[in-house]
Amino acid sequence: MTTVEGPQPAAPMPRIGDPAPEFTAVTTQGEINFPADYAGSWVILFSHPADFTPVCTSEFMTFASMQDQFAAYNTKLVGLSVDGLYSHIAWLRTIKDKITFRDMKNVEVTFPLIEDITMEVAGKYGMIMPGEDSTKAVRAVFVIDPEGVIRTIIYYPLSLGRNFDELLRVVKALQAADHFGVATPADWRPGDRVIVPTAGSCGVAAERMSGTESDVQCEDWFFCTKEIPADEVENAIKAK
Ligand code: BEZ
C-alpha cells in the first residue's frame, strides 16, 4: 500500500442541513457518542480556542449560568477545545474556585467539555481556520436538532466573545419556525409577528391581498405576517 505524504486535503466543512458528523470523544463528563447520545434533544456544540484564557473563561461561565435556560428548550450544551482532559479539569476547577465575572461566581461547568488534542473532531466540523490560527479552534457554534441535523452554524474569531442571548434566541426561533411552519423576521423574539410562507401561486397571492385571511397582514403579496402571542410560542416550544 502506498502512503500519501504531505498536507492532506481538509475535510469538507459541514453545512446547514447536513447530518452532524459522528464521533466518539473523551469529555469531562465521560465518553460521548455524538450525536447518537443526544437523539431527541437539541444540542449546541461549540468550540473554544484554549483553556485558561480570559474570553473563553467568560464564555464558559455564561454558558454554565444559562444551562437551565437552554434546558428549558430541550437544548443541551457540549463544548470542545484542542486541549487535553487534565487541562480541562484543572481549568474548570479554577473557574469554580477563583473566578468572578459580572455577577457570576462559584460557577460549576457540568456540561461535557471534549478533549480534542488530535483535532479530529475540530477537523470534522471545520473549527480550525488556519488564517485565524492553525493550532486552535475558532469560536464555532453548531445548533443541531433532535434528528441530528445541523440547523445553524455561527463562527466568531478568537478575540470576540459570543452573544449568549442571541444563541438562546436562535434556539427559540428554530423551534418556533418548526412548530408553527413560519419564518421569523429580523430580531424576532417570542411575541413578535411571524412571517407566513410566501404565496406559491397567483391565486394565493391574490387571496392574501384581498384580505380574506383575517389574521394575516400583508405589506405586499410576498411579505405577510401574523401574530402568535408570546405565551402560545412559549407553551409550544418549552420542554414539557
Ligand atoms: C481568550 O479566550 O481570551 C483568547 C483565546 C485565544 C486567543 C485570544 C483570546
JSON list of C-alpha atoms and ligand atoms in Angstrom, two decimals:
[
{"chain": "A", "resi": 1, "resn": "MET", "atom": "CA", "xyz": [0.00, 0.00, 0.00]},
{"chain": "A", "resi": 2, "resn": "THR", "atom": "CA", "xyz": [1.36, 3.46, -0.84]},
{"chain": "A", "resi": 3, "resn": "THR", "atom": "CA", "xyz": [1.36, 6.12, 1.85]},
{"chain": "A", "resi": 4, "resn": "VAL", "atom": "CA", "xyz": [0.42, 9.62, 0.73]},
{"chain": "A", "resi": 5, "resn": "GLU", "atom": "CA", "xyz": [2.75, 12.17, 2.31]},
{"chain": "A", "resi": 6, "resn": "GLY", "atom": "CA", "xyz": [2.44, 15.91, 2.76]},
{"chain": "A", "resi": 7, "resn": "PRO", "atom": "CA", "xyz": [-0.57, 18.03, 3.68]},
{"chain": "A", "resi": 8, "resn": "GLN", "atom": "CA", "xyz": [-3.88, 16.18, 3.36]},
{"chain": "A", "resi": 9, "resn": "PRO", "atom": "CA", "xyz": [-6.91, 17.96, 1.96]},
{"chain": "A", "resi": 10, "resn": "ALA", "atom": "CA", "xyz": [-9.13, 19.34, 4.73]},
{"chain": "A", "resi": 11, "resn": "ALA", "atom": "CA", "xyz": [-12.42, 17.50, 5.28]},
{"chain": "A", "resi": 12, "resn": "PRO", "atom": "CA", "xyz": [-15.32, 19.36, 3.68]},
{"chain": "A", "resi": 13, "resn": "MET", "atom": "CA", "xyz": [-16.96, 21.74, 6.16]},
{"chain": "A", "resi": 14, "resn": "PRO", "atom": "CA", "xyz": [-20.38, 20.58, 7.32]},
{"chain": "A", "resi": 15, "resn": "ARG", "atom": "CA", "xyz": [-23.23, 22.76, 6.14]},
{"chain": "A", "resi": 16, "resn": "ILE", "atom": "CA", "xyz": [-26.67, 23.72, 7.38]},
{"chain": "A", "resi": 17, "resn": "GLY", "atom": "CA", "xyz": [-28.99, 20.80, 6.58]},
{"chain": "A", "resi": 18, "resn": "ASP", "atom": "CA", "xyz": [-26.22, 18.17, 6.78]},
{"chain": "A", "resi": 19, "resn": "PRO", "atom": "CA", "xyz": [-26.29, 15.36, 9.34]},
{"chain": "A", "resi": 20, "resn": "ALA", "atom": "CA", "xyz": [-23.95, 16.26, 12.23]},
{"chain": "A", "resi": 21, "resn": "PRO", "atom": "CA", "xyz": [-20.64, 14.41, 11.66]},
{"chain": "A", "resi": 22, "resn": "GLU", "atom": "CA", "xyz": [-20.36, 11.44, 14.02]},
{"chain": "A", "resi": 23, "resn": "PHE", "atom": "CA", "xyz": [-17.59, 10.97, 16.58]},
{"chain": "A", "resi": 24, "resn": "THR", "atom": "CA", "xyz": [-16.83, 9.40, 19.94]},
{"chain": "A", "resi": 25, "resn": "ALA", "atom": "CA", "xyz": [-14.84, 11.52, 22.37]},
{"chain": "A", "resi": 26, "resn": "VAL", "atom": "CA", "xyz": [-13.48, 11.72, 25.89]},
{"chain": "A", "resi": 27, "resn": "THR", "atom": "CA", "xyz": [-15.05, 14.58, 27.84]},
{"chain": "A", "resi": 28, "resn": "THR", "atom": "CA", "xyz": [-15.06, 16.00, 31.35]},
{"chain": "A", "resi": 29, "resn": "GLN", "atom": "CA", "xyz": [-18.33, 14.08, 31.88]},
{"chain": "A", "resi": 30, "resn": "GLY", "atom": "CA", "xyz": [-17.11, 10.74, 30.46]},
{"chain": "A", "resi": 31, "resn": "GLU", "atom": "CA", "xyz": [-17.13, 9.36, 26.92]},
{"chain": "A", "resi": 32, "resn": "ILE", "atom": "CA", "xyz": [-19.78, 10.56, 24.49]},
{"chain": "A", "resi": 33, "resn": "ASN", "atom": "CA", "xyz": [-21.01, 9.10, 21.23]},
{"chain": "A", "resi": 34, "resn": "PHE", "atom": "CA", "xyz": [-22.14, 12.06, 19.15]},
{"chain": "A", "resi": 35, "resn": "PRO", "atom": "CA", "xyz": [-24.81, 12.77, 18.01]},
{"chain": "A", "resi": 36, "resn": "ALA", "atom": "CA", "xyz": [-26.42, 9.41, 18.94]},
{"chain": "A", "resi": 37, "resn": "ASP", "atom": "CA", "xyz": [-26.29, 10.11, 22.70]},
{"chain": "A", "resi": 38, "resn": "TYR", "atom": "CA", "xyz": [-28.28, 13.31, 22.09]},
{"chain": "A", "resi": 39, "resn": "ALA", "atom": "CA", "xyz": [-31.07, 11.89, 19.91]},
{"chain": "A", "resi": 40, "resn": "GLY", "atom": "CA", "xyz": [-34.32, 13.61, 20.86]},
{"chain": "A", "resi": 41, "resn": "SER", "atom": "CA", "xyz": [-32.62, 16.76, 22.19]},
{"chain": "A", "resi": 42, "resn": "TRP", "atom": "CA", "xyz": [-31.41, 19.93, 20.58]},
{"chain": "A", "resi": 43, "resn": "VAL", "atom": "CA", "xyz": [-27.66, 20.44, 21.09]},
{"chain": "A", "resi": 44, "resn": "ILE", "atom": "CA", "xyz": [-25.34, 23.41, 20.94]},
{"chain": "A", "resi": 45, "resn": "LEU", "atom": "CA", "xyz": [-21.90, 22.01, 20.06]},
{"chain": "A", "resi": 46, "resn": "PHE", "atom": "CA", "xyz": [-19.37, 24.80, 20.41]},
{"chain": "A", "resi": 47, "resn": "SER", "atom": "CA", "xyz": [-15.61, 25.14, 20.23]},
{"chain": "A", "resi": 48, "resn": "HIS", "atom": "CA", "xyz": [-13.28, 27.50, 22.04]},
{"chain": "A", "resi": 49, "resn": "PRO", "atom": "CA", "xyz": [-9.61, 28.26, 21.40]},
{"chain": "A", "resi": 50, "resn": "ALA", "atom": "CA", "xyz": [-7.90, 27.30, 24.64]},
{"chain": "A", "resi": 51, "resn": "ASP", "atom": "CA", "xyz": [-8.32, 26.59, 28.34]},
{"chain": "A", "resi": 52, "resn": "PHE", "atom": "CA", "xyz": [-7.06, 29.17, 30.86]},
{"chain": "A", "resi": 53, "resn": "THR", "atom": "CA", "xyz": [-7.79, 32.12, 28.58]},
{"chain": "A", "resi": 54, "resn": "PRO", "atom": "CA", "xyz": [-9.98, 35.06, 29.58]},
{"chain": "A", "resi": 55, "resn": "VAL", "atom": "CA", "xyz": [-12.56, 35.33, 26.81]},
{"chain": "A", "resi": 56, "resn": "CYS", "atom": "CA", "xyz": [-13.15, 31.56, 26.94]},
{"chain": "A", "resi": 57, "resn": "THR", "atom": "CA", "xyz": [-13.48, 31.71, 30.72]},
{"chain": "A", "resi": 58, "resn": "SER", "atom": "CA", "xyz": [-16.14, 34.43, 30.47]},
{"chain": "A", "resi": 59, "resn": "GLU", "atom": "CA", "xyz": [-17.99, 32.35, 27.86]},
{"chain": "A", "resi": 60, "resn": "PHE", "atom": "CA", "xyz": [-17.93, 29.14, 29.89]},
{"chain": "A", "resi": 61, "resn": "MET", "atom": "CA", "xyz": [-19.22, 30.95, 32.95]},
{"chain": "A", "resi": 62, "resn": "THR", "atom": "CA", "xyz": [-22.04, 32.44, 30.88]},
{"chain": "A", "resi": 63, "resn": "PHE", "atom": "CA", "xyz": [-22.94, 29.15, 29.20]},
{"chain": "A", "resi": 64, "resn": "ALA", "atom": "CA", "xyz": [-22.92, 27.33, 32.55]},
{"chain": "A", "resi": 65, "resn": "SER", "atom": "CA", "xyz": [-25.06, 30.05, 34.16]},
{"chain": "A", "resi": 66, "resn": "MET", "atom": "CA", "xyz": [-27.57, 29.80, 31.30]},
{"chain": "A", "resi": 67, "resn": "GLN", "atom": "CA", "xyz": [-27.59, 25.99, 31.13]},
{"chain": "A", "resi": 68, "resn": "ASP", "atom": "CA", "xyz": [-31.06, 25.77, 32.76]},
{"chain": "A", "resi": 69, "resn": "GLN", "atom": "CA", "xyz": [-32.43, 28.35, 30.31]},
{"chain": "A", "resi": 70, "resn": "PHE", "atom": "CA", "xyz": [-31.23, 26.21, 27.39]},
{"chain": "A", "resi": 71, "resn": "ALA", "atom": "CA", "xyz": [-32.53, 23.04, 29.09]},
{"chain": "A", "resi": 72, "resn": "ALA", "atom": "CA", "xyz": [-35.97, 24.70, 29.30]},
{"chain": "A", "resi": 73, "resn": "TYR", "atom": "CA", "xyz": [-35.98, 24.48, 25.48]},
{"chain": "A", "resi": 74, "resn": "ASN", "atom": "CA", "xyz": [-34.75, 20.85, 25.42]},
{"chain": "A", "resi": 75, "resn": "THR", "atom": "CA", "xyz": [-31.26, 22.04, 24.48]},
{"chain": "A", "resi": 76, "resn": "LYS", "atom": "CA", "xyz": [-28.02, 20.51, 25.78]},
{"chain": "A", "resi": 77, "resn": "LEU", "atom": "CA", "xyz": [-24.55, 22.05, 25.68]},
{"chain": "A", "resi": 78, "resn": "VAL", "atom": "CA", "xyz": [-21.32, 20.36, 24.57]},
{"chain": "A", "resi": 79, "resn": "GLY", "atom": "CA", "xyz": [-18.01, 22.26, 24.47]},
{"chain": "A", "resi": 80, "resn": "LEU", "atom": "CA", "xyz": [-14.72, 21.42, 22.75]},
{"chain": "A", "resi": 81, "resn": "SER", "atom": "CA", "xyz": [-11.16, 22.62, 22.60]},
{"chain": "A", "resi": 82, "resn": "VAL", "atom": "CA", "xyz": [-7.94, 21.06, 21.37]},
{"chain": "A", "resi": 83, "resn": "ASP", "atom": "CA", "xyz": [-6.62, 20.95, 24.96]},
{"chain": "A", "resi": 84, "resn": "GLY", "atom": "CA", "xyz": [-6.33, 17.70, 26.93]},
{"chain": "A", "resi": 85, "resn": "LEU", "atom": "CA", "xyz": [-8.65, 16.29, 29.58]},
{"chain": "A", "resi": 86, "resn": "TYR", "atom": "CA", "xyz": [-6.47, 17.19, 32.60]},
{"chain": "A", "resi": 87, "resn": "SER", "atom": "CA", "xyz": [-6.14, 20.78, 31.38]},
{"chain": "A", "resi": 88, "resn": "HIS", "atom": "CA", "xyz": [-9.93, 20.92, 31.02]},
{"chain": "A", "resi": 89, "resn": "ILE", "atom": "CA", "xyz": [-10.46, 19.57, 34.53]},
{"chain": "A", "resi": 90, "resn": "ALA", "atom": "CA", "xyz": [-7.92, 21.97, 36.06]},
{"chain": "A", "resi": 91, "resn": "TRP", "atom": "CA", "xyz": [-9.42, 24.95, 34.22]},
{"chain": "A", "resi": 92, "resn": "LEU", "atom": "CA", "xyz": [-13.00, 24.16, 35.21]},
{"chain": "A", "resi": 93, "resn": "ARG", "atom": "CA", "xyz": [-11.87, 23.74, 38.86]},
{"chain": "A", "resi": 94, "resn": "THR", "atom": "CA", "xyz": [-10.13, 27.12, 38.68]},
{"chain": "A", "resi": 95, "resn": "ILE", "atom": "CA", "xyz": [-13.24, 28.75, 37.26]},
{"chain": "A", "resi": 96, "resn": "LYS", "atom": "CA", "xyz": [-15.32, 27.40, 40.14]},
{"chain": "A", "resi": 97, "resn": "ASP", "atom": "CA", "xyz": [-12.82, 28.20, 42.88]},
{"chain": "A", "resi": 98, "resn": "LYS", "atom": "CA", "xyz": [-11.37, 31.54, 41.82]},
{"chain": "A", "resi": 99, "resn": "ILE", "atom": "CA", "xyz": [-13.09, 33.44, 39.05]},
{"chain": "A", "resi": 100, "resn": "THR", "atom": "CA", "xyz": [-15.78, 36.09, 39.32]},
{"chain": "A", "resi": 101, "resn": "PHE", "atom": "CA", "xyz": [-17.20, 37.53, 36.10]},
{"chain": "A", "resi": 102, "resn": "ARG", "atom": "CA", "xyz": [-20.00, 40.08, 36.29]},
{"chain": "A", "resi": 103, "resn": "ASP", "atom": "CA", "xyz": [-22.37, 38.65, 38.92]},
{"chain": "A", "resi": 104, "resn": "MET", "atom": "CA", "xyz": [-21.20, 35.06, 38.37]},
{"chain": "A", "resi": 105, "resn": "LYS", "atom": "CA", "xyz": [-19.00, 33.23, 40.86]},
{"chain": "A", "resi": 106, "resn": "ASN", "atom": "CA", "xyz": [-18.55, 29.63, 42.10]},
{"chain": "A", "resi": 107, "resn": "VAL", "atom": "CA", "xyz": [-19.76, 28.57, 38.67]},
{"chain": "A", "resi": 108, "resn": "GLU", "atom": "CA", "xyz": [-19.64, 24.83, 38.10]},
{"chain": "A", "resi": 109, "resn": "VAL", "atom": "CA", "xyz": [-19.48, 23.67, 34.48]},
{"chain": "A", "resi": 110, "resn": "THR", "atom": "CA", "xyz": [-21.46, 20.43, 34.38]},
{"chain": "A", "resi": 111, "resn": "PHE", "atom": "CA", "xyz": [-21.90, 20.04, 30.63]},
{"chain": "A", "resi": 112, "resn": "PRO", "atom": "CA", "xyz": [-19.29, 17.93, 28.78]},
{"chain": "A", "resi": 113, "resn": "LEU", "atom": "CA", "xyz": [-16.09, 19.55, 27.53]},
{"chain": "A", "resi": 114, "resn": "ILE", "atom": "CA", "xyz": [-14.47, 17.41, 24.80]},
{"chain": "A", "resi": 115, "resn": "GLU", "atom": "CA", "xyz": [-10.70, 16.84, 24.72]},
{"chain": "A", "resi": 116, "resn": "ASP", "atom": "CA", "xyz": [-9.58, 17.03, 21.12]},
{"chain": "A", "resi": 117, "resn": "ILE", "atom": "CA", "xyz": [-5.79, 17.03, 21.16]},
{"chain": "A", "resi": 118, "resn": "THR", "atom": "CA", "xyz": [-5.67, 15.27, 17.79]},
{"chain": "A", "resi": 119, "resn": "MET", "atom": "CA", "xyz": [-8.07, 17.87, 16.30]},
{"chain": "A", "resi": 120, "resn": "GLU", "atom": "CA", "xyz": [-10.10, 15.01, 14.87]},
{"chain": "A", "resi": 121, "resn": "VAL", "atom": "CA", "xyz": [-13.46, 16.46, 15.89]},
{"chain": "A", "resi": 122, "resn": "ALA", "atom": "CA", "xyz": [-12.41, 20.06, 15.18]},
{"chain": "A", "resi": 123, "resn": "GLY", "atom": "CA", "xyz": [-11.33, 18.94, 11.70]},
{"chain": "A", "resi": 124, "resn": "LYS", "atom": "CA", "xyz": [-14.64, 17.19, 11.00]},
{"chain": "A", "resi": 125, "resn": "TYR", "atom": "CA", "xyz": [-16.60, 20.31, 11.97]},
{"chain": "A", "resi": 126, "resn": "GLY", "atom": "CA", "xyz": [-14.35, 22.89, 10.27]},
{"chain": "A", "resi": 127, "resn": "MET", "atom": "CA", "xyz": [-13.48, 24.52, 13.58]},
{"chain": "A", "resi": 128, "resn": "ILE", "atom": "CA", "xyz": [-9.82, 25.17, 12.66]},
{"chain": "A", "resi": 129, "resn": "MET", "atom": "CA", "xyz": [-9.40, 28.20, 10.43]},
{"chain": "A", "resi": 130, "resn": "PRO", "atom": "CA", "xyz": [-5.67, 28.46, 9.59]},
{"chain": "A", "resi": 131, "resn": "GLY", "atom": "CA", "xyz": [-5.94, 32.10, 8.55]},
{"chain": "A", "resi": 132, "resn": "GLU", "atom": "CA", "xyz": [-7.01, 32.87, 12.13]},
{"chain": "A", "resi": 133, "resn": "ASP", "atom": "CA", "xyz": [-4.92, 30.23, 13.95]},
{"chain": "A", "resi": 134, "resn": "SER", "atom": "CA", "xyz": [-3.75, 26.81, 12.76]},
{"chain": "A", "resi": 135, "resn": "THR", "atom": "CA", "xyz": [-3.40, 25.25, 16.23]},
{"chain": "A", "resi": 136, "resn": "LYS", "atom": "CA", "xyz": [-6.54, 26.50, 17.98]},
{"chain": "A", "resi": 137, "resn": "ALA", "atom": "CA", "xyz": [-10.24, 26.15, 17.21]},
{"chain": "A", "resi": 138, "resn": "VAL", "atom": "CA", "xyz": [-12.12, 29.36, 16.48]},
{"chain": "A", "resi": 139, "resn": "ARG", "atom": "CA", "xyz": [-15.35, 30.08, 18.37]},
{"chain": "A", "resi": 140, "resn": "ALA", "atom": "CA", "xyz": [-17.73, 27.92, 16.34]},
{"chain": "A", "resi": 141, "resn": "VAL", "atom": "CA", "xyz": [-21.36, 27.21, 17.25]},
{"chain": "A", "resi": 142, "resn": "PHE", "atom": "CA", "xyz": [-23.37, 24.36, 15.72]},
{"chain": "A", "resi": 143, "resn": "VAL", "atom": "CA", "xyz": [-27.07, 24.13, 16.62]},
{"chain": "A", "resi": 144, "resn": "ILE", "atom": "CA", "xyz": [-28.17, 20.55, 15.98]},
{"chain": "A", "resi": 145, "resn": "ASP", "atom": "CA", "xyz": [-31.78, 19.37, 16.07]},
{"chain": "A", "resi": 146, "resn": "PRO", "atom": "CA", "xyz": [-33.25, 16.25, 17.75]},
{"chain": "A", "resi": 147, "resn": "GLU", "atom": "CA", "xyz": [-32.79, 14.28, 14.50]},
{"chain": "A", "resi": 148, "resn": "GLY", "atom": "CA", "xyz": [-29.06, 15.11, 14.44]},
{"chain": "A", "resi": 149, "resn": "VAL", "atom": "CA", "xyz": [-29.29, 17.64, 11.59]},
{"chain": "A", "resi": 150, "resn": "ILE", "atom": "CA", "xyz": [-27.22, 20.84, 11.66]},
{"chain": "A", "resi": 151, "resn": "ARG", "atom": "CA", "xyz": [-29.66, 23.77, 11.68]},
{"chain": "A", "resi": 152, "resn": "THR", "atom": "CA", "xyz": [-27.46, 26.81, 12.34]},
{"chain": "A", "resi": 153, "resn": "ILE", "atom": "CA", "xyz": [-23.72, 27.49, 12.17]},
{"chain": "A", "resi": 154, "resn": "ILE", "atom": "CA", "xyz": [-22.12, 30.64, 13.60]},
{"chain": "A", "resi": 155, "resn": "TYR", "atom": "CA", "xyz": [-18.40, 31.44, 13.70]},
{"chain": "A", "resi": 156, "resn": "TYR", "atom": "CA", "xyz": [-16.62, 34.08, 15.74]},
{"chain": "A", "resi": 157, "resn": "PRO", "atom": "CA", "xyz": [-12.89, 34.89, 15.71]},
{"chain": "A", "resi": 158, "resn": "LEU", "atom": "CA", "xyz": [-10.62, 34.29, 18.71]},
{"chain": "A", "resi": 159, "resn": "SER", "atom": "CA", "xyz": [-10.90, 37.81, 20.12]},
{"chain": "A", "resi": 160, "resn": "LEU", "atom": "CA", "xyz": [-14.71, 38.06, 20.07]},
{"chain": "A", "resi": 161, "resn": "GLY", "atom": "CA", "xyz": [-16.84, 36.57, 22.84]},
{"chain": "A", "resi": 162, "resn": "ARG", "atom": "CA", "xyz": [-20.20, 35.17, 21.75]},
{"chain": "A", "resi": 163, "resn": "ASN", "atom": "CA", "xyz": [-23.59, 36.79, 22.40]},
{"chain": "A", "resi": 164, "resn": "PHE", "atom": "CA", "xyz": [-25.49, 34.25, 24.50]},
{"chain": "A", "resi": 165, "resn": "ASP", "atom": "CA", "xyz": [-28.86, 35.98, 24.27]},
{"chain": "A", "resi": 166, "resn": "GLU", "atom": "CA", "xyz": [-28.55, 35.52, 20.51]},
{"chain": "A", "resi": 167, "resn": "LEU", "atom": "CA", "xyz": [-27.77, 31.80, 20.90]},
{"chain": "A", "resi": 168, "resn": "LEU", "atom": "CA", "xyz": [-30.90, 31.33, 23.03]},
{"chain": "A", "resi": 169, "resn": "ARG", "atom": "CA", "xyz": [-32.91, 33.42, 20.53]},
{"chain": "A", "resi": 170, "resn": "VAL", "atom": "CA", "xyz": [-31.66, 31.15, 17.70]},
{"chain": "A", "resi": 171, "resn": "VAL", "atom": "CA", "xyz": [-32.84, 28.02, 19.56]},
{"chain": "A", "resi": 172, "resn": "LYS", "atom": "CA", "xyz": [-36.29, 29.53, 20.23]},
{"chain": "A", "resi": 173, "resn": "ALA", "atom": "CA", "xyz": [-36.67, 30.83, 16.66]},
{"chain": "A", "resi": 174, "resn": "LEU", "atom": "CA", "xyz": [-35.71, 27.49, 15.08]},
{"chain": "A", "resi": 175, "resn": "GLN", "atom": "CA", "xyz": [-38.15, 25.63, 17.31]},
{"chain": "A", "resi": 176, "resn": "ALA", "atom": "CA", "xyz": [-40.96, 28.14, 16.74]},
{"chain": "A", "resi": 177, "resn": "ALA", "atom": "CA", "xyz": [-40.42, 28.03, 12.95]},
{"chain": "A", "resi": 178, "resn": "ASP", "atom": "CA", "xyz": [-40.59, 24.21, 13.01]},
{"chain": "A", "resi": 179, "resn": "HIS", "atom": "CA", "xyz": [-43.68, 24.09, 15.22]},
{"chain": "A", "resi": 180, "resn": "PHE", "atom": "CA", "xyz": [-45.78, 26.75, 13.52]},
{"chain": "A", "resi": 181, "resn": "GLY", "atom": "CA", "xyz": [-44.49, 26.35, 9.93]},
{"chain": "A", "resi": 182, "resn": "VAL", "atom": "CA", "xyz": [-43.46, 30.00, 9.74]},
{"chain": "A", "resi": 183, "resn": "ALA", "atom": "CA", "xyz": [-40.28, 32.07, 9.32]},
{"chain": "A", "resi": 184, "resn": "THR", "atom": "CA", "xyz": [-39.04, 34.65, 11.79]},
{"chain": "A", "resi": 185, "resn": "PRO", "atom": "CA", "xyz": [-38.08, 38.18, 10.74]},
{"chain": "A", "resi": 186, "resn": "ALA", "atom": "CA", "xyz": [-35.08, 40.25, 11.78]},
{"chain": "A", "resi": 187, "resn": "ASP", "atom": "CA", "xyz": [-34.50, 40.34, 15.54]},
{"chain": "A", "resi": 188, "resn": "TRP", "atom": "CA", "xyz": [-37.59, 38.16, 16.17]},
{"chain": "A", "resi": 189, "resn": "ARG", "atom": "CA", "xyz": [-38.41, 37.20, 19.72]},
{"chain": "A", "resi": 190, "resn": "PRO", "atom": "CA", "xyz": [-41.45, 35.26, 21.01]},
{"chain": "A", "resi": 191, "resn": "GLY", "atom": "CA", "xyz": [-44.49, 37.54, 20.78]},
{"chain": "A", "resi": 192, "resn": "ASP", "atom": "CA", "xyz": [-43.28, 39.39, 17.68]},
{"chain": "A", "resi": 193, "resn": "ARG", "atom": "CA", "xyz": [-45.21, 38.85, 14.44]},
{"chain": "A", "resi": 194, "resn": "VAL", "atom": "CA", "xyz": [-44.00, 35.92, 12.30]},
{"chain": "A", "resi": 195, "resn": "ILE", "atom": "CA", "xyz": [-43.75, 35.58, 8.53]},
{"chain": "A", "resi": 196, "resn": "VAL", "atom": "CA", "xyz": [-46.27, 33.25, 6.87]},
{"chain": "A", "resi": 197, "resn": "PRO", "atom": "CA", "xyz": [-44.91, 31.18, 3.95]},
{"chain": "A", "resi": 198, "resn": "THR", "atom": "CA", "xyz": [-44.75, 33.22, 0.76]},
{"chain": "A", "resi": 199, "resn": "ALA", "atom": "CA", "xyz": [-47.65, 32.64, -1.63]},
{"chain": "A", "resi": 200, "resn": "GLY", "atom": "CA", "xyz": [-46.73, 29.88, -4.06]},
{"chain": "A", "resi": 201, "resn": "SER", "atom": "CA", "xyz": [-49.35, 30.63, -6.69]},
{"chain": "A", "resi": 202, "resn": "CYS", "atom": "CA", "xyz": [-51.04, 33.66, -8.25]},
{"chain": "A", "resi": 203, "resn": "GLY", "atom": "CA", "xyz": [-54.30, 32.53, -6.66]},
{"chain": "A", "resi": 204, "resn": "VAL", "atom": "CA", "xyz": [-52.90, 32.52, -3.13]},
{"chain": "A", "resi": 205, "resn": "ALA", "atom": "CA", "xyz": [-51.16, 35.85, -3.76]},
{"chain": "A", "resi": 206, "resn": "ALA", "atom": "CA", "xyz": [-54.48, 37.37, -4.86]},
{"chain": "A", "resi": 207, "resn": "GLU", "atom": "CA", "xyz": [-56.29, 35.84, -1.88]},
{"chain": "A", "resi": 208, "resn": "ARG", "atom": "CA", "xyz": [-53.70, 37.23, 0.54]},
{"chain": "A", "resi": 209, "resn": "MET", "atom": "CA", "xyz": [-54.03, 40.71, -0.91]},
{"chain": "A", "resi": 210, "resn": "SER", "atom": "CA", "xyz": [-57.85, 40.55, -0.79]},
{"chain": "A", "resi": 211, "resn": "GLY", "atom": "CA", "xyz": [-57.60, 40.37, 2.99]},
{"chain": "A", "resi": 212, "resn": "THR", "atom": "CA", "xyz": [-59.81, 37.28, 3.41]},
{"chain": "A", "resi": 213, "resn": "GLU", "atom": "CA", "xyz": [-57.40, 35.71, 5.92]},
{"chain": "A", "resi": 214, "resn": "SER", "atom": "CA", "xyz": [-58.29, 37.96, 8.84]},
{"chain": "A", "resi": 215, "resn": "ASP", "atom": "CA", "xyz": [-55.24, 37.13, 10.98]},
{"chain": "A", "resi": 216, "resn": "VAL", "atom": "CA", "xyz": [-52.75, 37.73, 8.14]},
{"chain": "A", "resi": 217, "resn": "GLN", "atom": "CA", "xyz": [-51.48, 41.22, 7.36]},
{"chain": "A", "resi": 218, "resn": "CYS", "atom": "CA", "xyz": [-49.66, 41.78, 4.05]},
{"chain": "A", "resi": 219, "resn": "GLU", "atom": "CA", "xyz": [-47.24, 44.60, 3.15]},
{"chain": "A", "resi": 220, "resn": "ASP", "atom": "CA", "xyz": [-47.31, 43.12, -0.32]},
{"chain": "A", "resi": 221, "resn": "TRP", "atom": "CA", "xyz": [-48.22, 39.67, -1.70]},
{"chain": "A", "resi": 222, "resn": "PHE", "atom": "CA", "xyz": [-44.78, 38.23, -0.79]},
{"chain": "A", "resi": 223, "resn": "PHE", "atom": "CA", "xyz": [-44.47, 39.76, 2.68]},
{"chain": "A", "resi": 224, "resn": "CYS", "atom": "CA", "xyz": [-47.25, 38.68, 5.02]},
{"chain": "A", "resi": 225, "resn": "THR", "atom": "CA", "xyz": [-47.17, 38.34, 8.78]},
{"chain": "A", "resi": 226, "resn": "LYS", "atom": "CA", "xyz": [-49.41, 37.10, 11.56]},
{"chain": "A", "resi": 227, "resn": "GLU", "atom": "CA", "xyz": [-49.43, 37.34, 15.30]},
{"chain": "A", "resi": 228, "resn": "ILE", "atom": "CA", "xyz": [-48.58, 34.42, 17.56]},
{"chain": "A", "resi": 229, "resn": "PRO", "atom": "CA", "xyz": [-48.79, 35.52, 21.19]},
{"chain": "A", "resi": 230, "resn": "ALA", "atom": "CA", "xyz": [-45.65, 35.01, 23.26]},
{"chain": "A", "resi": 231, "resn": "ASP", "atom": "CA", "xyz": [-47.36, 32.58, 25.65]},
{"chain": "A", "resi": 232, "resn": "GLU", "atom": "CA", "xyz": [-48.56, 30.43, 22.74]},
{"chain": "A", "resi": 233, "resn": "VAL", "atom": "CA", "xyz": [-45.00, 30.27, 21.38]},
{"chain": "A", "resi": 234, "resn": "GLU", "atom": "CA", "xyz": [-43.54, 29.50, 24.80]},
{"chain": "A", "resi": 235, "resn": "ASN", "atom": "CA", "xyz": [-46.15, 26.80, 25.51]},
{"chain": "A", "resi": 236, "resn": "ALA", "atom": "CA", "xyz": [-45.36, 25.15, 22.16]},
{"chain": "A", "resi": 237, "resn": "ILE", "atom": "CA", "xyz": [-41.57, 25.12, 22.42]},
{"chain": "A", "resi": 238, "resn": "LYS", "atom": "CA", "xyz": [-40.84, 24.83, 26.15]},
{"chain": "A", "resi": 239, "resn": "ALA", "atom": "CA", "xyz": [-39.71, 21.39, 27.26]},
{"chain": "A", "resi": 240, "resn": "LYS", "atom": "CA", "xyz": [-42.60, 19.63, 28.99]},
{"chain": "B", "resi": 1, "resn": "BEZ", "atom": "C1", "xyz": [-9.28, 34.17, 25.10]},
{"chain": "B", "resi": 1, "resn": "BEZ", "atom": "O1", "xyz": [-10.13, 33.31, 25.31]},
{"chain": "B", "resi": 1, "resn": "BEZ", "atom": "O2", "xyz": [-9.09, 35.11, 25.85]},
{"chain": "B", "resi": 1, "resn": "BEZ", "atom": "C2", "xyz": [-8.41, 34.05, 23.88]},
{"chain": "B", "resi": 1, "resn": "BEZ", "atom": "C3", "xyz": [-8.04, 32.79, 23.43]},
{"chain": "B", "resi": 1, "resn": "BEZ", "atom": "C4", "xyz": [-7.24, 32.71, 22.31]},
{"chain": "B", "resi": 1, "resn": "BEZ", "atom": "C5", "xyz": [-6.81, 33.86, 21.66]},
{"chain": "B", "resi": 1, "resn": "BEZ", "atom": "C6", "xyz": [-7.24, 35.10, 22.11]},
{"chain": "B", "resi": 1, "resn": "BEZ", "atom": "C7", "xyz": [-8.05, 35.20, 23.23]}
]
